[in-house]
mmCIF file of C-alpha atoms and ligand atoms in Angstrom:
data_model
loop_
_atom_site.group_PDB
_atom_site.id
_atom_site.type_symbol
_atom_site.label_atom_id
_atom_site.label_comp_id
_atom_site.label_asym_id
_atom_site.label_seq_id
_atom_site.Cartn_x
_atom_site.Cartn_y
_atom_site.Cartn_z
ATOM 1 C CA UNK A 1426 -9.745 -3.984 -21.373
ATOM 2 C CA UNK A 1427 -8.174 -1.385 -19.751
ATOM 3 C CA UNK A 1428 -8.942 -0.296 -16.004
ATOM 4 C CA UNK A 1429 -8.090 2.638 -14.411
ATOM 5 C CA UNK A 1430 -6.496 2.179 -11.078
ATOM 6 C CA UNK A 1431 -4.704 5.471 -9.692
ATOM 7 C CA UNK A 1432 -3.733 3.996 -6.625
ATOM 8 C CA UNK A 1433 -0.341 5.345 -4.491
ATOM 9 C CA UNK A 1434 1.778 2.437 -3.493
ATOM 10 C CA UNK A 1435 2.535 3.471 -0.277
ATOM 11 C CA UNK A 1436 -1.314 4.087 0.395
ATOM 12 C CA UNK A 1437 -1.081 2.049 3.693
ATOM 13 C CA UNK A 1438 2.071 3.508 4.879
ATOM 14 C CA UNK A 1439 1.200 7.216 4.445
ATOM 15 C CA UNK A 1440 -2.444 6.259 5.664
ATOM 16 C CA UNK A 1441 -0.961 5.304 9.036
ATOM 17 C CA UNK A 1442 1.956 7.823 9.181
ATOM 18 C CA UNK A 1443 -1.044 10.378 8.915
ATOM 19 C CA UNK A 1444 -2.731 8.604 11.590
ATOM 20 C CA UNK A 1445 0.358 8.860 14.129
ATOM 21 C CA UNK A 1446 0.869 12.629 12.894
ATOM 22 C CA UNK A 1447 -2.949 13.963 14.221
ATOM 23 C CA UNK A 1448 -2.167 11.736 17.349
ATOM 24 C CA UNK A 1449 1.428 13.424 17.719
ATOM 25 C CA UNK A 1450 0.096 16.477 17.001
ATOM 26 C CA UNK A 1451 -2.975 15.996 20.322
ATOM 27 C CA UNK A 1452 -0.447 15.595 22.495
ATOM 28 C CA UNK A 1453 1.833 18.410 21.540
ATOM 29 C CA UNK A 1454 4.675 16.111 20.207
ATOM 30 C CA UNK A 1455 6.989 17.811 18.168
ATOM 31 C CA UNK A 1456 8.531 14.792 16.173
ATOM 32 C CA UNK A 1457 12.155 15.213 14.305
ATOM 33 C CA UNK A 1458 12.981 12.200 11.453
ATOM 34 C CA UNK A 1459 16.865 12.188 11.540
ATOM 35 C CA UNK A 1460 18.055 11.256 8.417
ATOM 36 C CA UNK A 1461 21.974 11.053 7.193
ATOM 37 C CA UNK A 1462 24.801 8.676 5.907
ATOM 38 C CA UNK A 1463 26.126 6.179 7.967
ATOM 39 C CA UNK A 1464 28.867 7.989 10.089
ATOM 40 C CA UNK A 1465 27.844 11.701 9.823
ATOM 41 C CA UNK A 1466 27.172 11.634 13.521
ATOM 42 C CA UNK A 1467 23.165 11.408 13.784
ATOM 43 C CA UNK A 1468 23.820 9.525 16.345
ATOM 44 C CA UNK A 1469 26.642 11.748 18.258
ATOM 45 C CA UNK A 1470 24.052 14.466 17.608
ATOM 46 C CA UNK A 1471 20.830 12.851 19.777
ATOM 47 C CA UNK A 1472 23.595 12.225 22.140
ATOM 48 C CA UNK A 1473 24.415 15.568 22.044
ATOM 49 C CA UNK A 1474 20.849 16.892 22.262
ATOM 50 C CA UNK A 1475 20.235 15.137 25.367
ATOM 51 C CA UNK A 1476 23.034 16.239 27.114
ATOM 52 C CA UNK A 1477 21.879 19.275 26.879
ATOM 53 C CA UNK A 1478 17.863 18.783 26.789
ATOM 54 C CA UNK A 1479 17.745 20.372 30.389
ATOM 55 C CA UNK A 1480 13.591 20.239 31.376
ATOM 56 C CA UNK A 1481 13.099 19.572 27.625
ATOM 57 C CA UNK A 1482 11.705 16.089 27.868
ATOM 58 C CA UNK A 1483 12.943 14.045 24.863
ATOM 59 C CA UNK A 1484 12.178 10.066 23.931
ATOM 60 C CA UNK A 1485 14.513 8.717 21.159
ATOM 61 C CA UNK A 1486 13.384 5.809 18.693
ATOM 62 C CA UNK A 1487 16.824 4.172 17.123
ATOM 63 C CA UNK A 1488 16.470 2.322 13.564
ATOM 64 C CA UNK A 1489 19.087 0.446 13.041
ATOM 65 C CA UNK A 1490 20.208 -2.952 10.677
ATOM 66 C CA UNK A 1491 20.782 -5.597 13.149
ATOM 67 C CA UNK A 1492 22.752 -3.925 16.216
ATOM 68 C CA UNK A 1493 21.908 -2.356 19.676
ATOM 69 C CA UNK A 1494 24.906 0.005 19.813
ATOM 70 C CA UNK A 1495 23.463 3.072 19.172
ATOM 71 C CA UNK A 1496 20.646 2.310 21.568
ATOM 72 C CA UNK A 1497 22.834 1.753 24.349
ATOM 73 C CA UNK A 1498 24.984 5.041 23.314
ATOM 74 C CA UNK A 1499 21.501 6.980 23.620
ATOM 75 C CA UNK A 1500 20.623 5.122 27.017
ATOM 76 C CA UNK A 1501 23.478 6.067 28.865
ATOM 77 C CA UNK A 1502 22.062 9.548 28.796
ATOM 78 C CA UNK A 1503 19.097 8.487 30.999
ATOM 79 C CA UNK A 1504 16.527 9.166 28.383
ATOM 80 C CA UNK A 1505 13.555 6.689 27.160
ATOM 81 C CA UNK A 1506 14.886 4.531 24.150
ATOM 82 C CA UNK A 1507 13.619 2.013 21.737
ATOM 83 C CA UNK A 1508 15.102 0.109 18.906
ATOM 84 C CA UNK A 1509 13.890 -0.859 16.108
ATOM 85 C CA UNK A 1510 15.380 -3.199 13.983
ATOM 86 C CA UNK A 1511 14.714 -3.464 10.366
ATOM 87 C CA UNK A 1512 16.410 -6.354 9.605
ATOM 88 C CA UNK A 1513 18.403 -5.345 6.300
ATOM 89 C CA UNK A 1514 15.684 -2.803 5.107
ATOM 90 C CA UNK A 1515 17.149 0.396 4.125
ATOM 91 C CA UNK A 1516 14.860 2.714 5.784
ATOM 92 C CA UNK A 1517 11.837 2.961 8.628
ATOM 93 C CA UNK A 1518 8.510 2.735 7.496
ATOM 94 C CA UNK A 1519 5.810 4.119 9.420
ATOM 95 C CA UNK A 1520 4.687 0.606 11.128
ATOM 96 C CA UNK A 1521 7.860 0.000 12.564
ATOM 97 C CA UNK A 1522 7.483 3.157 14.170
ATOM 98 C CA UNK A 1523 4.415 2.810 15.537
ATOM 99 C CA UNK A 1524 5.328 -0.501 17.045
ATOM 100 C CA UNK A 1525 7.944 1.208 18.650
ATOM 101 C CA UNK A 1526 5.539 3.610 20.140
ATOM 102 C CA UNK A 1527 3.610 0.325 22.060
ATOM 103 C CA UNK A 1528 7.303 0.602 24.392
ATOM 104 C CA UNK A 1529 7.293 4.159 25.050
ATOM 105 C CA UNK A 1530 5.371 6.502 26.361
ATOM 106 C CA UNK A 1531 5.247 9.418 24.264
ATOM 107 C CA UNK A 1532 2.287 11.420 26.562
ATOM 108 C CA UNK A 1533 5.245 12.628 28.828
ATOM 109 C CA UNK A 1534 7.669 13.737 26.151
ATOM 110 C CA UNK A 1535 7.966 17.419 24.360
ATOM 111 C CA UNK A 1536 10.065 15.878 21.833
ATOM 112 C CA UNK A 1537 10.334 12.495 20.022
ATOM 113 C CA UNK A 1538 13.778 12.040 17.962
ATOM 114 C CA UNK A 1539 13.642 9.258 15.221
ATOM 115 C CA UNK A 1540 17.243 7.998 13.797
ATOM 116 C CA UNK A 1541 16.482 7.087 10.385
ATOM 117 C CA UNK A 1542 18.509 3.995 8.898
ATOM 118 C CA UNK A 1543 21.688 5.813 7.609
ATOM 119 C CA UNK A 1544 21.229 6.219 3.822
ATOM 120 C CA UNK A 1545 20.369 9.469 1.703
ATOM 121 C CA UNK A 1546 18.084 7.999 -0.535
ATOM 122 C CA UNK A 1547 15.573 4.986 0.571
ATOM 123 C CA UNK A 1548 13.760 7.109 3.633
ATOM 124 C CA UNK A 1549 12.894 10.088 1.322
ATOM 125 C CA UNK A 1550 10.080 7.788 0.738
ATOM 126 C CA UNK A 1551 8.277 6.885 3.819
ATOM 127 C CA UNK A 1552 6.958 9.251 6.034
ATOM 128 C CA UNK A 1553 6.719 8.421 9.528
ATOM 129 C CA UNK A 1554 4.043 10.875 10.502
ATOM 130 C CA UNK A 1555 6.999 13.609 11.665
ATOM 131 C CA UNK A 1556 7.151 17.059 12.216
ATOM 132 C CA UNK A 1557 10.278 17.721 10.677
ATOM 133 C CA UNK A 1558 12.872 16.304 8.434
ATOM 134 C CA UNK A 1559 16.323 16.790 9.484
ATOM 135 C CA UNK A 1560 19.622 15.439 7.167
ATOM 136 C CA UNK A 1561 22.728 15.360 9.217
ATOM 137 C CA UNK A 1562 26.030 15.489 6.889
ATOM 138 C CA UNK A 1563 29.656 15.946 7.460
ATOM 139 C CA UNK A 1564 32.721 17.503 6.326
ATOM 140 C CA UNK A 1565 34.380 13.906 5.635
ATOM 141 C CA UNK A 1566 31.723 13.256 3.201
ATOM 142 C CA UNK A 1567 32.646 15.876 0.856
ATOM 143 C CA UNK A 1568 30.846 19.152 -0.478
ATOM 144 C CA UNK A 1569 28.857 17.875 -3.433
ATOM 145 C CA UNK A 1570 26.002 15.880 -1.651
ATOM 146 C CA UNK A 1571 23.184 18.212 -2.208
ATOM 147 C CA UNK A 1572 24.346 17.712 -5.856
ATOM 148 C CA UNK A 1573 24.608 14.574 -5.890
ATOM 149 C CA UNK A 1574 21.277 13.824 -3.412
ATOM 150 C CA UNK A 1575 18.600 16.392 -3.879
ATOM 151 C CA UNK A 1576 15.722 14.639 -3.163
ATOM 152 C CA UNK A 1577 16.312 14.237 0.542
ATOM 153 C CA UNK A 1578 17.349 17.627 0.986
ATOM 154 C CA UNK A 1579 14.523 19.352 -0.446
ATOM 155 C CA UNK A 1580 12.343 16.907 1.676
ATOM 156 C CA UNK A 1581 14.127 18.411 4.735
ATOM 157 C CA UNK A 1582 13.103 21.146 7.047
ATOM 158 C CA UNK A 1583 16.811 22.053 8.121
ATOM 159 C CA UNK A 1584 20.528 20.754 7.353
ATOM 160 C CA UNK A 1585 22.670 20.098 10.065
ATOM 161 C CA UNK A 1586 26.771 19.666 8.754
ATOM 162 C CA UNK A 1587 28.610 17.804 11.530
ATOM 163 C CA UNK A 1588 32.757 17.570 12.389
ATOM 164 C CA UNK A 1589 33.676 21.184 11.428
ATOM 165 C CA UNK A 1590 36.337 20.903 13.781
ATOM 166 C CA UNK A 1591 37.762 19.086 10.459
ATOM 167 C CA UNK A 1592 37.868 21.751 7.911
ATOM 168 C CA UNK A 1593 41.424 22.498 8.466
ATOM 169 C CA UNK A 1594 42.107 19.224 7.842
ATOM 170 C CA UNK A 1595 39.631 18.031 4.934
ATOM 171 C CA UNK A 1596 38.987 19.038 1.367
ATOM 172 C CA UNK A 1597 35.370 20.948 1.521
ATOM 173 C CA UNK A 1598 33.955 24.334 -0.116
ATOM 174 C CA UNK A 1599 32.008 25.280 3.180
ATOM 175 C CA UNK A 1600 31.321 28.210 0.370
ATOM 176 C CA UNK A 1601 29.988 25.909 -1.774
ATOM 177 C CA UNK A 1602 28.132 23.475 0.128
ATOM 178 C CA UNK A 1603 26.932 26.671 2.039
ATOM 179 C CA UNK A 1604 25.238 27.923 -1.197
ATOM 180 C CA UNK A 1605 24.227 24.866 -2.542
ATOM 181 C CA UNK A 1606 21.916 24.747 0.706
ATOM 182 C CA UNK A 1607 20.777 28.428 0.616
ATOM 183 C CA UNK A 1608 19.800 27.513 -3.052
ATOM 184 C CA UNK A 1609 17.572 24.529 -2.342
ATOM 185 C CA UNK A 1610 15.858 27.137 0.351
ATOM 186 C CA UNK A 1611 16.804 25.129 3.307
ATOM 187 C CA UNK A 1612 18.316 26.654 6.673
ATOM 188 C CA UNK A 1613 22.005 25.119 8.051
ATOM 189 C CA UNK A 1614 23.061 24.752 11.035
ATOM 190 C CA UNK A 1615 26.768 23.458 11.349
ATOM 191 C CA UNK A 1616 28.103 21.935 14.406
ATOM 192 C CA UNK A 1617 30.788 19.496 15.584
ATOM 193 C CA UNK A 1618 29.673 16.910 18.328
ATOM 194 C CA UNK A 1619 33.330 16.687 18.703
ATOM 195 C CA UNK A 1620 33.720 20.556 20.124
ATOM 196 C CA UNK A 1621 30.389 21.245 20.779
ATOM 197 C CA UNK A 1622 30.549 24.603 18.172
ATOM 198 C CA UNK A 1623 27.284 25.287 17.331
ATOM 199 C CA UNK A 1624 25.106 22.924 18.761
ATOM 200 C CA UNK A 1625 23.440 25.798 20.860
ATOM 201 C CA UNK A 1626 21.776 26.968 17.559
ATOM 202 C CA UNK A 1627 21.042 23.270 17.016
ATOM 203 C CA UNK A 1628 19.250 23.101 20.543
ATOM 204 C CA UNK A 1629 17.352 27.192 19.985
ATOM 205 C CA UNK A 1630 15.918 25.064 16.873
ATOM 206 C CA UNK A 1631 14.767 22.010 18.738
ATOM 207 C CA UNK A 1632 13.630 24.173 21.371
ATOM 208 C CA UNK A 1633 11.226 26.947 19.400
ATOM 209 C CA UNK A 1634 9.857 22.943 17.633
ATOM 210 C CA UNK A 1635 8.821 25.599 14.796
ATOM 211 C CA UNK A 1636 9.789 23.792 11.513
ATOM 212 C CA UNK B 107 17.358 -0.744 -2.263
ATOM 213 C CA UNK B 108 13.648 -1.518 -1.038
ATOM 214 C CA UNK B 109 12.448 -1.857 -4.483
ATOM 215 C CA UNK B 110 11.305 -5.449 -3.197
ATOM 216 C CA UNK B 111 8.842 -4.443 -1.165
ATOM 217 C CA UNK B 112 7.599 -2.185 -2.995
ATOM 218 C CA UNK B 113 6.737 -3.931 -6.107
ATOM 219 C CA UNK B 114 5.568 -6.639 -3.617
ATOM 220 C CA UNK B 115 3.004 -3.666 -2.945
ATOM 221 C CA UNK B 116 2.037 -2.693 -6.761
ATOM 222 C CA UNK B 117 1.467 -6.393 -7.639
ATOM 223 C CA UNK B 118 -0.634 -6.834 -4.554
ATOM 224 C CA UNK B 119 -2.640 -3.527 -6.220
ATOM 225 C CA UNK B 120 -2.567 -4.673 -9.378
ATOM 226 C CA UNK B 121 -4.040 -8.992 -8.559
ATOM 227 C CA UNK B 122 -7.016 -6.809 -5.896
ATOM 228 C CA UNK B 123 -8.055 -4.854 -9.061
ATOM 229 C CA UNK B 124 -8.191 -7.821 -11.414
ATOM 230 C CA UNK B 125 -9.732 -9.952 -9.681
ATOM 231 C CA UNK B 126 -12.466 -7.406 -8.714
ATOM 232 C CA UNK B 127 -12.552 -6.843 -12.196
ATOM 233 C CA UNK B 128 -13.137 -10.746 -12.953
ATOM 234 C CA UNK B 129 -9.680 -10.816 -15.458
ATOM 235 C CA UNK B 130 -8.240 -14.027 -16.596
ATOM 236 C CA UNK B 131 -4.842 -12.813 -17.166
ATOM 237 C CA UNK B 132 -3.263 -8.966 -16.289
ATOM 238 C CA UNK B 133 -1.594 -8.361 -19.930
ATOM 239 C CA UNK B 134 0.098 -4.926 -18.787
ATOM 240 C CA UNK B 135 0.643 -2.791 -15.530
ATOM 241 C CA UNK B 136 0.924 1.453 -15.818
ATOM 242 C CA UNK B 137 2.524 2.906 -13.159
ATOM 243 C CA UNK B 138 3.582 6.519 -12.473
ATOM 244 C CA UNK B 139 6.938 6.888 -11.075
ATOM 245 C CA UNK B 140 8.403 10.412 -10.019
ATOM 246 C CA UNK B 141 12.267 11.009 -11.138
ATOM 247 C CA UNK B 142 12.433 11.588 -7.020
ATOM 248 C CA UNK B 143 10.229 8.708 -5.862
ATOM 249 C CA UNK B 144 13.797 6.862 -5.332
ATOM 250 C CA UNK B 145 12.273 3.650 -6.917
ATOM 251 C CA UNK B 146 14.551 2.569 -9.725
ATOM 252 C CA UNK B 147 12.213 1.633 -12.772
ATOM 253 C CA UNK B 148 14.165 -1.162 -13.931
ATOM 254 C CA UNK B 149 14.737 -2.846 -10.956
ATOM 255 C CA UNK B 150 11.150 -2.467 -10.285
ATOM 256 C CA UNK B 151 10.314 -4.612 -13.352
ATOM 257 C CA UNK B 152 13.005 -7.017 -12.804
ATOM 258 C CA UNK B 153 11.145 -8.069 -9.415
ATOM 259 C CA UNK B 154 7.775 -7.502 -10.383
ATOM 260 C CA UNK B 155 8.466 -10.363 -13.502
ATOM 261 C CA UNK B 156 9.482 -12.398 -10.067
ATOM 262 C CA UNK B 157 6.695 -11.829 -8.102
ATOM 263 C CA UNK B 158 4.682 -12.321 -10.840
ATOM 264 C CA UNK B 159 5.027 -15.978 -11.422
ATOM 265 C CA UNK B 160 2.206 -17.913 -11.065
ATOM 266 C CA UNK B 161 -0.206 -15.137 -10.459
ATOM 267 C CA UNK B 162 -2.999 -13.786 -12.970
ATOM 268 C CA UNK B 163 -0.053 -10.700 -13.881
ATOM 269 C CA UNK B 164 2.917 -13.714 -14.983
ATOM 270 C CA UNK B 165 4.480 -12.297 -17.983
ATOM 271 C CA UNK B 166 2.404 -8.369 -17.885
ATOM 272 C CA UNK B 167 4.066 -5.420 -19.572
ATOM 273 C CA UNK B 168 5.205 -3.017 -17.014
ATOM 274 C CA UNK B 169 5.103 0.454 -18.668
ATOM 275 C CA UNK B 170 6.681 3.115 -16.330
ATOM 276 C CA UNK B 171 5.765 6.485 -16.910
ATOM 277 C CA UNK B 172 8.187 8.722 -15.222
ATOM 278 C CA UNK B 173 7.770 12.187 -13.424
ATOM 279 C CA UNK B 174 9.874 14.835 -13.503
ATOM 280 C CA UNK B 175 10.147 17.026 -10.304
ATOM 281 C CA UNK B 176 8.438 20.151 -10.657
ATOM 282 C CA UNK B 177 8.746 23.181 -8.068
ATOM 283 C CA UNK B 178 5.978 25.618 -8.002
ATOM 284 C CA UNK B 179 7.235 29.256 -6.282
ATOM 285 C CA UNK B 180 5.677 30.401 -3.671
ATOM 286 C CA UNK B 181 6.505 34.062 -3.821
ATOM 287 C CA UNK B 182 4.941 34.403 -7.573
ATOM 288 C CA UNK B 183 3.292 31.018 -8.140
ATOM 289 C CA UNK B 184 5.404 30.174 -10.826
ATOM 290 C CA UNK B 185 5.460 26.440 -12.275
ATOM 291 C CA UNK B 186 9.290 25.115 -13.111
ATOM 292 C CA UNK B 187 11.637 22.279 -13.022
ATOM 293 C CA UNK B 188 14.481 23.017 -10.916
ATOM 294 C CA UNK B 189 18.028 22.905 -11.895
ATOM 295 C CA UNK B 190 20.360 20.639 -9.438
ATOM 296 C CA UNK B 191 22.704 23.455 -9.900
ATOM 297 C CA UNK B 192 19.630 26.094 -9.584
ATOM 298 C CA UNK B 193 16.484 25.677 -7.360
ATOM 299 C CA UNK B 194 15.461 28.978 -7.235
ATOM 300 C CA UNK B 195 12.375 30.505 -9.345
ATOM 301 C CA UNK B 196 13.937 31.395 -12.328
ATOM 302 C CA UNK B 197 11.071 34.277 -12.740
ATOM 303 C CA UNK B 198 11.498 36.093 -9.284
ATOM 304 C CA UNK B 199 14.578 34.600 -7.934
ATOM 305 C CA UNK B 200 12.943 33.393 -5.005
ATOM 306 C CA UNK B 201 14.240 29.965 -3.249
ATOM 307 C CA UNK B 202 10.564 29.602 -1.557
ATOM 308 C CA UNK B 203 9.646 26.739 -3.929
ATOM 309 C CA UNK B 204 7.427 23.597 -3.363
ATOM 310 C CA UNK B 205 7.766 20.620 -4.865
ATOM 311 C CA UNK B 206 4.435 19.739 -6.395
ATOM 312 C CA UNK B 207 5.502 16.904 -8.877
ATOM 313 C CA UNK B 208 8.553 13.980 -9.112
ATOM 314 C CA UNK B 209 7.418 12.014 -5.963
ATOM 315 C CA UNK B 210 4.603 9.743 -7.437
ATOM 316 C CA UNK B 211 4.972 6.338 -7.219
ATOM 317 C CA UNK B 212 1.686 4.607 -7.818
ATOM 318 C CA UNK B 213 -0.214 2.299 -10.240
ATOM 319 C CA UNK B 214 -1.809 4.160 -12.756
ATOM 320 C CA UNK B 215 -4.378 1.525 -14.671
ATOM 321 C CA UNK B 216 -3.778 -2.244 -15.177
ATOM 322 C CA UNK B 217 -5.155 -3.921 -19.179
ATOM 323 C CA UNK B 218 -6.388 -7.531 -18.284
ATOM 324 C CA UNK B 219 -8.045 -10.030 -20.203
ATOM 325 C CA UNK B 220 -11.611 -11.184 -18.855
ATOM 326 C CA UNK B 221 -12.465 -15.084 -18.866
ATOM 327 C CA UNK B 222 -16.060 -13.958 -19.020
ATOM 328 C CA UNK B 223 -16.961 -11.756 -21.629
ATOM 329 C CA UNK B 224 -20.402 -11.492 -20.408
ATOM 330 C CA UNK B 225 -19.354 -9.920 -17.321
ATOM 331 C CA UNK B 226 -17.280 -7.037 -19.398
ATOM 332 C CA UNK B 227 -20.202 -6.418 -21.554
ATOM 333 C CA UNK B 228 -23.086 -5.809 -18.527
ATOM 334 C CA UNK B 229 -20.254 -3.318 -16.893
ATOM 335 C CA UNK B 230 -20.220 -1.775 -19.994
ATOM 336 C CA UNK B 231 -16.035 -1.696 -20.783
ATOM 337 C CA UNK B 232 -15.198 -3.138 -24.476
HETATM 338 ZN ZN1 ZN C 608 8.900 33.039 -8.267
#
């Protein structure tokens, strides 16, 4: 006998992830999933982005496999943190995040930043009841990861590249990588956290919090 | 790799719907996995014959039916499956495109045997 089932997998997890978006969305909480390898500098980037937040009021919510570091990197800059620990998983799921949410208080933000576990594939998956998707890559990492990763970039709402202070020095098509961007229809914004180049288009995005 | 959890979550799916269903044994599992769902279909079985032991879905068929991304334009409404190499709408040009299929990832019907045939007859399934 066969019986017809049709159910999603993920039901619960985009069930509550849709939950947190309506709430995020009463309050005016523009929410930005950070996504990105390990090492392309999401977290030099929220650093960054606070240092420069000026009235804009922004919480940060740090996944992360077993360590603090990054936590205590983002809390040096004054602004509310929390860490979540996953333990070994390979991405956030929405009910990590919203325990995270019980330790801070997200009525007095503009802006909630979420640092994704660093991995291009696993958090395509699991929405987390965001605004926007943002993939962080860098020059070290080569030109061909669009290529190579296309789900995550067509899930995003913008590309940041990090470290193009390195071009001189690295082995990357900016042409190429440029296009390969333009012809998955997302917007790029390229930076180096090193230099500061470029971040104040990063920061006109964050501020207009138009995806 | 979170493939574990996941098929953690379709066998959980597919032991509720059995049971409802009064089954004796789950003899095969359909799911519907999209070519961008980033759930490996092999791996997925591998666990799921894991899990499996010892529950009323030990030793199911697990038949994956997988989804190719689709992009549907939304300058001319055109239907296509992107090129890695080329996203845009092949008809218009246009790099305005939506993904509409490749991320499905769910259980699509379960086959079970019923211990009590009675109870398959009065809901009318043969
Ligand atoms: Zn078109």
């Amino acid at each position: 006998m066969q019986i017809p089932v049709v159910q999603k997998v993920l039901a619960a997890n985009d069930l509550l992830a849709g939950e947190m978006r309506a709430e995020f969305e009463k309050f005016g909480l523009f929410v930005v999933n950070i996504m990105g390898s390990p090492g392309a500098g999401k977290t030099s980037l929220i650093e960054q982005t606070l240092s420069r937040a000026g009235d804009l009021k922004i919480g940060v919510v740090e996944g992360d496999l077993a360590t603090s570091l990054d936590a205590e990197r983002i809390a040096r800059h004054g602004a509310q943190v929390v860490q979540i620990n996953t333990g070994g998983a390979c991405h956030l799921d929405a009910s990590m995040v919203r325990k995270a949410l019980d330790r801070i208080d997200v009525t007095s933000l503009d802006v909630l930043i979420i640092e994704n576990v660093g991995n291009l594939v696993c958090p395509v998956s699991f929405d987390l009841g965001e605004t926007a998707r943002v993939v962080v890559c860098s020059i070290p990492e080569g030109d061909d990861k669009v290529l190579k990763y296309p789900a995550i970039f067509s899930s995003a709402s913008i590309v940041v590249l990090n470290k193009i202070d390195l071009l001189p020095y690295v082995p990357f098509d900016l042409a190429k990588f440029e296009e390969s961007i333009a012809n998955i229809g997302r917007r790029l914004i390229k930076v180096s956290c090193n230099t500061g180049d470029g971040l104040d288009n990063w920061m006109e995005w964050l501020r207009a919090r138009q995806v | 790799m979170h493939e574990l959890g996941i098929t953690q979550n379709v066998l959980s799916i597919v032991l509720k719907e059995a049971t409802k269903a009064g089954a004796s044994r789950v003899t095969k599992v359909s799911l519907k996995v999209g070519e961008w769902s980033t759930v490996e279909p092999d791996c997925l079985k591998f666990y799921f014959g894991i899990l499996a032991k010892g529950t009323l879905a030990e030793g199911a068929e697990v038949a994956v039916e997988q989804v190719p991304v689709a992009y549907a334009c939304e300058n001319c409404g055109h239907e296509y499956i992107p090129l890695v190499s080329a996203f845009a709408c092949p008809r218009c040009s246009s790099n305005k495109g939506k993904l509409i299929t490749g991320r499905e990832l769910f259980v699509d019907s379960i086959e079970v045997e019923n211990a009590d045939s009675g109870s398959a007859k009065s809901s009318g399934c043969k």
